XYZ file of C-alpha atoms in Angstrom:
97
model
C -17.264 -73.107 55.021
C -15.937 -71.545 58.250
C -12.801 -73.736 58.098
C -11.979 -72.336 54.646
C -12.454 -68.778 55.909
C -10.252 -69.484 58.948
C -7.476 -70.909 56.770
C -7.697 -67.939 54.431
C -7.313 -65.514 57.351
C -4.306 -67.439 58.696
C -2.575 -67.508 55.318
C -3.306 -63.818 54.700
C -1.661 -62.882 57.993
C 1.586 -64.651 57.012
C 2.074 -63.371 53.446
C 5.074 -61.038 53.114
C 5.353 -60.413 49.357
C 2.715 -60.414 46.618
C 3.461 -60.261 42.902
C 0.393 -59.522 40.802
C 0.155 -61.200 37.419
C 0.924 -59.253 34.262
C -2.499 -58.491 32.820
C -4.015 -57.451 36.174
C -6.007 -54.290 35.443
C -7.845 -53.455 38.679
C -7.321 -53.719 42.440
C -10.730 -54.310 43.997
C -11.860 -52.870 47.330
C -10.551 -54.977 50.210
C -8.125 -57.017 48.090
C -5.257 -56.357 50.486
C -7.101 -55.973 53.789
C -5.220 -56.665 57.039
C -2.198 -58.398 55.536
C -0.245 -57.930 58.765
C 3.210 -58.979 57.495
C 2.955 -57.767 53.901
C 6.009 -55.639 53.125
C 5.901 -55.519 49.329
C 3.321 -55.579 46.535
C 4.713 -55.904 43.014
C 2.263 -54.215 40.662
C 2.460 -54.776 36.890
C 2.412 -52.050 34.241
C -0.984 -53.347 33.114
C -2.804 -51.981 36.190
C -5.350 -49.298 35.287
C -7.518 -48.781 38.382
C -7.287 -48.918 42.175
C -10.602 -48.891 44.036
C -11.044 -47.312 47.485
C -9.601 -49.303 50.388
C -7.860 -51.766 48.055
C -4.781 -51.661 50.262
C -5.964 -51.319 53.851
C -4.412 -52.007 57.246
C -1.186 -53.523 55.901
C 0.922 -52.765 58.948
C 4.361 -53.710 57.554
C 4.021 -52.229 54.064
C 6.888 -49.725 53.793
C 7.047 -48.721 50.145
C 4.861 -48.895 47.100
C 5.591 -48.279 43.437
C 2.514 -47.481 41.374
C 2.974 -47.787 37.600
C 2.256 -44.918 35.222
C -0.437 -47.064 33.583
C -2.911 -46.247 36.388
C -5.713 -44.123 34.970
C -8.204 -44.178 37.866
C -7.507 -44.134 41.567
C -10.349 -43.710 44.048
C -10.114 -41.703 47.276
C -8.629 -43.587 50.226
C -7.437 -46.433 48.023
C -4.471 -46.903 50.371
C -5.390 -46.525 54.049
C -4.150 -47.391 57.538
C -0.697 -48.530 56.396
C 1.278 -46.991 59.259
C 4.712 -48.142 58.061
C 4.284 -46.805 54.526
C 7.077 -44.257 54.095
C 7.731 -44.177 50.356
C 5.267 -44.074 47.488
C 6.438 -43.679 43.923
C 3.690 -42.643 41.512
C 2.480 -39.956 39.159
C 1.973 -36.666 40.991
C -1.762 -36.535 40.232
C -2.345 -39.821 42.103
C -1.010 -38.584 45.448
C -4.256 -36.813 46.327
C -6.048 -40.179 46.481
C -3.759 -41.706 49.058
């Protein structure tokens, strides 16, 4: 069990780009936690909800495009992403970032 967890942590630290499948509707809390080299997340138009701390401590994430399909976004859904400089989304979602 601990070997699987160790491998998962190692892989997570090396991922640079993630493309979510069309049909993805929710980003769960902690889904993108401490992806140290992640620079891009491609989010489909099917996404409807982003839970709090879904994108957390992604140090290299520079920009994020959130589709207009998002209906619910929890407070602090994107946190501790120091390199994040550009977010494109509906105006009403900005208060949750």
